[in-house]
Coordinates of C-alpha atoms in Angstrom, one line a residue:
M1 CA -7.3 45.4 -20.9
N2 CA -10.3 47.4 -21.8
N3 CA -11.1 50.5 -19.9
Y4 CA -14.2 48.8 -18.5
L5 CA -15.6 45.4 -17.9
E6 CA -19.3 44.2 -17.6
I7 CA -20.2 42.6 -14.3
K8 CA -21.7 39.2 -14.6
K9 CA -22.0 38.4 -10.8
V10 CA -21.3 40.2 -7.6
L11 CA -19.9 37.7 -4.9
N12 CA -19.5 40.2 -2.2
N13 CA -18.5 43.9 -1.7
N14 CA -14.9 43.2 -2.7
V15 CA -15.1 40.4 -5.3
I16 CA -17.0 40.2 -8.6
I17 CA -17.1 38.0 -11.7
A18 CA -16.9 40.0 -14.9
A19 CA -17.0 39.4 -18.6
H20 CA -13.7 39.6 -20.4
P21 CA -13.1 39.7 -24.2
E22 CA -10.2 37.3 -24.1
H23 CA -11.0 35.1 -21.1
K24 CA -14.7 34.8 -21.1
E25 CA -14.8 35.3 -17.2
V26 CA -12.4 36.9 -14.8
V27 CA -12.4 37.2 -11.0
V28 CA -11.9 40.9 -10.1
I29 CA -10.9 42.0 -6.6
G30 CA -10.9 45.5 -5.2
K31 CA -11.9 47.2 -2.0
G32 CA -15.7 48.0 -2.2
I33 CA -15.7 47.1 -5.8
G34 CA -19.0 45.3 -5.7
F35 CA -20.8 47.6 -3.3
G36 CA -24.1 48.7 -4.8
K37 CA -23.3 46.9 -8.1
K38 CA -25.4 44.3 -10.0
A39 CA -25.1 42.1 -13.1
K40 CA -24.7 44.1 -16.3
D41 CA -23.3 47.2 -14.6
V42 CA -20.0 48.5 -15.9
L43 CA -16.8 48.4 -14.0
E44 CA -14.0 50.8 -14.6
A45 CA -10.4 49.5 -14.8
K46 CA -9.1 52.0 -12.3
Q47 CA -11.3 50.3 -9.6
I48 CA -9.5 46.9 -10.1
E49 CA -6.8 46.0 -7.7
K50 CA -6.3 42.4 -8.8
M51 CA -7.7 40.4 -11.6
F52 CA -7.1 36.7 -12.3
V53 CA -8.4 34.0 -14.7
L54 CA -9.8 30.7 -13.5
K55 CA -9.5 28.8 -16.8
N56 CA -10.9 25.6 -15.3
E57 CA -14.7 25.8 -15.2
R58 CA -14.8 23.7 -12.0
D59 CA -12.4 26.1 -10.4
R60 CA -14.6 29.0 -11.3
E61 CA -17.7 27.3 -9.8
Q62 CA -15.7 26.4 -6.7
Y63 CA -14.6 30.0 -6.2
K64 CA -18.2 31.3 -6.7
L65 CA -19.4 28.9 -4.0
L66 CA -16.4 29.6 -1.6
V67 CA -16.4 33.4 -1.5
P68 CA -19.9 33.9 0.1
H69 CA -18.7 31.8 3.1
V70 CA -15.5 33.7 3.7
S71 CA -15.5 37.0 5.5
E72 CA -15.0 40.1 3.4
K73 CA -12.2 41.2 5.7
L74 CA -10.3 37.9 5.0
I75 CA -11.1 38.2 1.1
E76 CA -9.6 41.7 1.2
L77 CA -6.6 40.5 3.1
M78 CA -6.1 37.5 0.8
N79 CA -5.7 40.0 -2.0
D80 CA -2.7 41.5 -0.2
I81 CA -1.4 37.9 0.7
M82 CA -1.5 36.9 -3.0
L83 CA 0.3 40.1 -4.0
Y84 CA 3.0 39.4 -1.2
I85 CA 3.5 35.8 -2.4
Q86 CA 3.9 36.8 -6.0
E87 CA 6.3 39.6 -5.1
K88 CA 8.6 37.2 -3.0
A89 CA 8.3 34.2 -5.4
E90 CA 10.5 33.9 -8.5
S91 CA 7.9 32.1 -10.7
P92 CA 4.3 32.8 -11.5
L93 CA 1.6 31.2 -9.3
N94 CA -0.9 28.7 -10.6
E95 CA -4.2 30.6 -10.2
H96 CA -5.8 27.7 -8.3
I97 CA -4.0 28.9 -5.3
H98 CA -6.7 31.6 -4.9
I99 CA -9.2 28.9 -4.2
A100 CA -7.1 26.4 -2.3
L101 CA -5.2 28.8 0.0
T102 CA -8.3 31.0 0.8
D103 CA -10.3 27.9 1.6
H104 CA -7.5 26.6 3.8
I105 CA -6.8 29.8 5.7
S106 CA -10.5 30.4 6.2
F107 CA -10.9 27.0 7.7
A108 CA -7.8 27.3 9.8
I109 CA -9.2 30.6 11.3
K110 CA -12.6 29.1 12.1
R111 CA -10.9 26.1 13.9
L112 CA -8.7 28.5 15.9
K113 CA -11.7 30.6 17.0
Q114 CA -13.5 27.3 18.0
G115 CA -10.5 26.4 20.2
F116 CA -9.3 23.6 17.9
T117 CA -5.6 23.3 16.6
V118 CA -4.3 20.8 14.1
D119 CA -0.7 19.6 14.6
N120 CA 1.6 19.5 11.6
P121 CA 3.7 16.4 12.0
F122 CA 5.8 17.2 8.8
L123 CA 6.8 20.8 9.9
V124 CA 10.5 20.1 10.1
E125 CA 10.5 18.1 6.8
T126 CA 8.5 20.9 5.1
K127 CA 10.9 23.6 6.3
M128 CA 14.0 21.6 5.1
L129 CA 12.5 20.6 1.7
Y130 CA 11.0 23.9 0.7
P131 CA 13.0 26.6 2.6
E132 CA 12.1 29.5 0.2
E133 CA 8.3 28.6 0.3
Y134 CA 8.5 28.3 4.0
K135 CA 10.1 31.7 4.4
I136 CA 7.3 33.2 2.3
A137 CA 4.7 31.3 4.4
E138 CA 6.2 32.8 7.5
G139 CA 5.5 36.3 6.1
V140 CA 1.9 35.2 5.2
V141 CA 1.3 34.0 8.8
Q142 CA 2.7 37.3 10.2
L143 CA 0.3 39.2 7.9
L144 CA -2.7 37.2 9.0
N145 CA -1.8 37.4 12.7
S146 CA -1.2 41.2 12.7
R147 CA -4.1 42.2 10.5
L148 CA -6.7 39.8 12.1
Q149 CA -5.3 40.0 15.6
I150 CA -4.9 36.2 15.9
I151 CA -2.1 33.9 16.6
L152 CA -2.1 31.0 14.2
P153 CA -0.1 27.8 15.3
E154 CA 3.4 27.3 13.8
G155 CA 2.2 24.3 12.0
E156 CA 0.2 26.6 9.7
I157 CA 3.5 28.0 8.2
G158 CA 4.2 24.5 6.9
F159 CA 0.7 23.9 5.6
I160 CA 0.8 27.3 3.7
A161 CA 4.3 26.6 2.4
L162 CA 3.0 23.3 0.8
H163 CA 0.2 25.4 -1.0
I164 CA 2.8 27.9 -2.3
Y165 CA 5.2 25.2 -3.5
S166 CA 2.3 23.3 -5.1
S167 CA 1.2 26.5 -6.9
L168 CA 4.7 27.5 -8.0
T169 CA 5.5 24.1 -9.5
N170 CA 2.1 23.3 -10.8
S171 CA 2.1 20.2 -8.6
D172 CA -0.9 18.5 -7.2
L173 CA -1.1 19.3 -3.5
S174 CA -2.0 15.8 -2.6
S175 CA 1.3 14.6 -4.2
V176 CA 3.3 17.2 -2.3
N177 CA 1.6 16.1 0.9
Q178 CA 2.3 12.5 0.1
N179 CA 6.1 13.3 -0.2
S180 CA 6.2 14.9 3.2
R181 CA 4.2 12.1 4.8
L182 CA 6.4 9.4 3.3
I183 CA 9.7 11.2 4.2
A184 CA 8.5 11.5 7.8
Q185 CA 7.6 7.8 7.7
L186 CA 11.0 6.8 6.3
V187 CA 12.9 9.0 8.9
S188 CA 10.9 7.3 11.8
L189 CA 11.8 3.9 10.4
I190 CA 15.5 4.9 10.2
E191 CA 15.6 6.1 13.8
T192 CA 13.8 3.0 15.1
N193 CA 16.2 0.6 13.2
L194 CA 19.4 2.4 13.9
H195 CA 18.4 3.1 17.6
L196 CA 19.1 6.9 17.3
T197 CA 17.3 10.2 17.5
L198 CA 18.4 12.5 14.7
D199 CA 19.1 16.2 15.5
Q200 CA 16.6 17.9 13.3
E201 CA 18.7 21.0 13.1
S202 CA 21.8 19.2 12.0
I203 CA 23.4 19.3 8.5
H204 CA 23.2 15.4 8.5
Y205 CA 19.4 15.5 9.0
L206 CA 19.1 18.0 6.2
R207 CA 21.1 15.8 3.8
L208 CA 19.1 12.8 4.7
I209 CA 15.8 14.7 4.0
R210 CA 17.0 15.9 0.7
H211 CA 18.3 12.5 -0.3
L212 CA 15.0 10.8 0.5
Q213 CA 13.2 13.6 -1.5
Y214 CA 15.4 13.1 -4.5
A215 CA 14.9 9.4 -4.3
I216 CA 11.1 9.7 -4.2
E217 CA 11.2 12.2 -7.2
R218 CA 13.3 9.8 -9.2
V219 CA 11.0 6.9 -8.5
K220 CA 8.0 9.1 -9.5
N221 CA 9.6 10.2 -12.7
G222 CA 10.8 6.7 -13.6
E223 CA 14.5 7.7 -13.5
K224 CA 16.9 4.8 -13.5
V225 CA 20.0 5.2 -11.3
E226 CA 23.2 3.6 -12.6
E227 CA 24.8 0.9 -10.3
S228 CA 28.3 -0.7 -10.2
Q229 CA 28.4 -4.4 -10.8
G230 CA 29.1 -6.2 -7.5
F231 CA 28.9 -3.1 -5.4
A232 CA 25.7 -4.2 -3.8
E233 CA 27.3 -7.5 -2.6
L234 CA 30.2 -5.5 -1.1
L235 CA 27.9 -3.1 0.8
K236 CA 25.8 -6.0 2.0
K237 CA 28.9 -7.7 3.4
E238 CA 30.5 -4.5 4.9
Y239 CA 27.4 -2.8 6.2
P240 CA 24.7 -5.4 6.7
I241 CA 22.5 -3.3 9.1
C242 CA 22.4 -0.3 6.8
Y243 CA 22.0 -2.5 3.7
N244 CA 19.0 -4.4 5.2
L245 CA 17.5 -1.1 6.4
A246 CA 17.9 0.4 2.9
W247 CA 15.9 -2.5 1.4
K248 CA 13.2 -1.8 4.1
L249 CA 13.0 1.8 3.0
V250 CA 12.8 0.7 -0.6
K251 CA 9.8 -1.6 0.1
V252 CA 8.0 1.3 2.0
M253 CA 8.5 3.5 -1.0
Q254 CA 7.2 0.8 -3.4
K255 CA 4.2 0.3 -1.3
E256 CA 3.3 3.9 -0.7
L257 CA 4.0 5.1 -4.3
Q258 CA 2.8 2.1 -6.0
L259 CA 5.7 2.2 -8.3
P260 CA 8.8 0.1 -9.0
V261 CA 12.1 1.1 -7.3
Y262 CA 15.4 0.4 -9.0
E263 CA 17.9 -1.7 -6.9
A264 CA 20.5 1.0 -7.3
E265 CA 18.3 3.2 -5.0
S266 CA 19.1 0.7 -2.2
I267 CA 22.8 1.0 -2.8
Y268 CA 22.7 4.8 -2.6
L269 CA 20.5 4.6 0.6
T270 CA 23.0 2.2 2.1
M271 CA 25.9 4.6 1.6
H272 CA 24.0 7.5 3.0
L273 CA 22.8 5.5 6.1
Q274 CA 26.3 4.4 6.8
R275 CA 27.5 8.0 6.6
L276 CA 24.7 9.0 8.9
V277 CA 25.7 6.3 11.4
K278 CA 29.3 7.4 11.4
A279 CA 28.4 11.0 11.8
E280 CA 26.2 10.2 14.9
Q281 CA 29.0 8.2 16.5
V282 CA 31.3 11.2 16.4

C-alpha cells in the first residue's frame, strides 16, 4: 500500500472512502480518522486501522448510505468485532459482512432500546449446524454487551452466527436462513408424527439435524444418492410409519426447495427415523 491515500468522501469521524491505485475505492476505518477531513485531503497509512474493498458497486453505495445512520461508537466497535471474527475464523471473510452485520446489529440495538425483542425459533438448529460460527458469535455478543452496556437476547447469537457462516462460505444469507427454517419445519413434523418430544441436547437430536442438513445440501447440489434394489420395499414393509413419514419429509423438501429429491433420500431418512425411534424407546 502507498504511504498515503486521497480522501474521496468522509462518512463520519471514523470512516472514510479513499481512492486506491489498485481498487478504485476502499473503505478506511480508524479512530478519529475523518475528523476535520474533507475530500481530496491526504490520509497517511499509519492512521489506518482497517481497510477493506467493496468490489461490488451496489455494496459500496449501500455502505455509504448505511454509515451515517449508525452511531460512531458502534462503527468503531464494529471494527474491533470484524478483527475478532477474522482472528477466530479459519477462512477469509466475504467483505459484504461489513454491511450486512453492521446493519443487523445496529437494527437489533435500536429494537432493544425501544423495548422490542425478536425471538429466534432456529437457535438450537443454528447452534448444532454451525458450532464454530456460533462460538464466535457468542464472543461478538459479549463484546457488544460489555462495550455498549446492553444485554442482547440470546437469539442474537444465532442470527450473528448465520451472518458469519454466510460470509465464511460465500453463501447467500437467505439460503442459509432457508436451511434453518426448513430443518425446524422438518423436526416439528417428525415430532408430531412420531408423537415424541426430542431432547435438543441429545446426540440423537444432533445426528438428526446433521442428517437433514446434509440431505438438503445434496438436493441443492443435485447430488444423487445410490440406492439398493428392493431395499425400499423391505423398509416399507418393516417400518411403515417411518417410511411414510420419510416420504412426507421428502415432499416438504421438494415444495420448499422447488427441486427434485431422489427416492434414495427417503430410504436413508427411513433408516435414520427408525434409529431415532429405537433410541427414544430406551
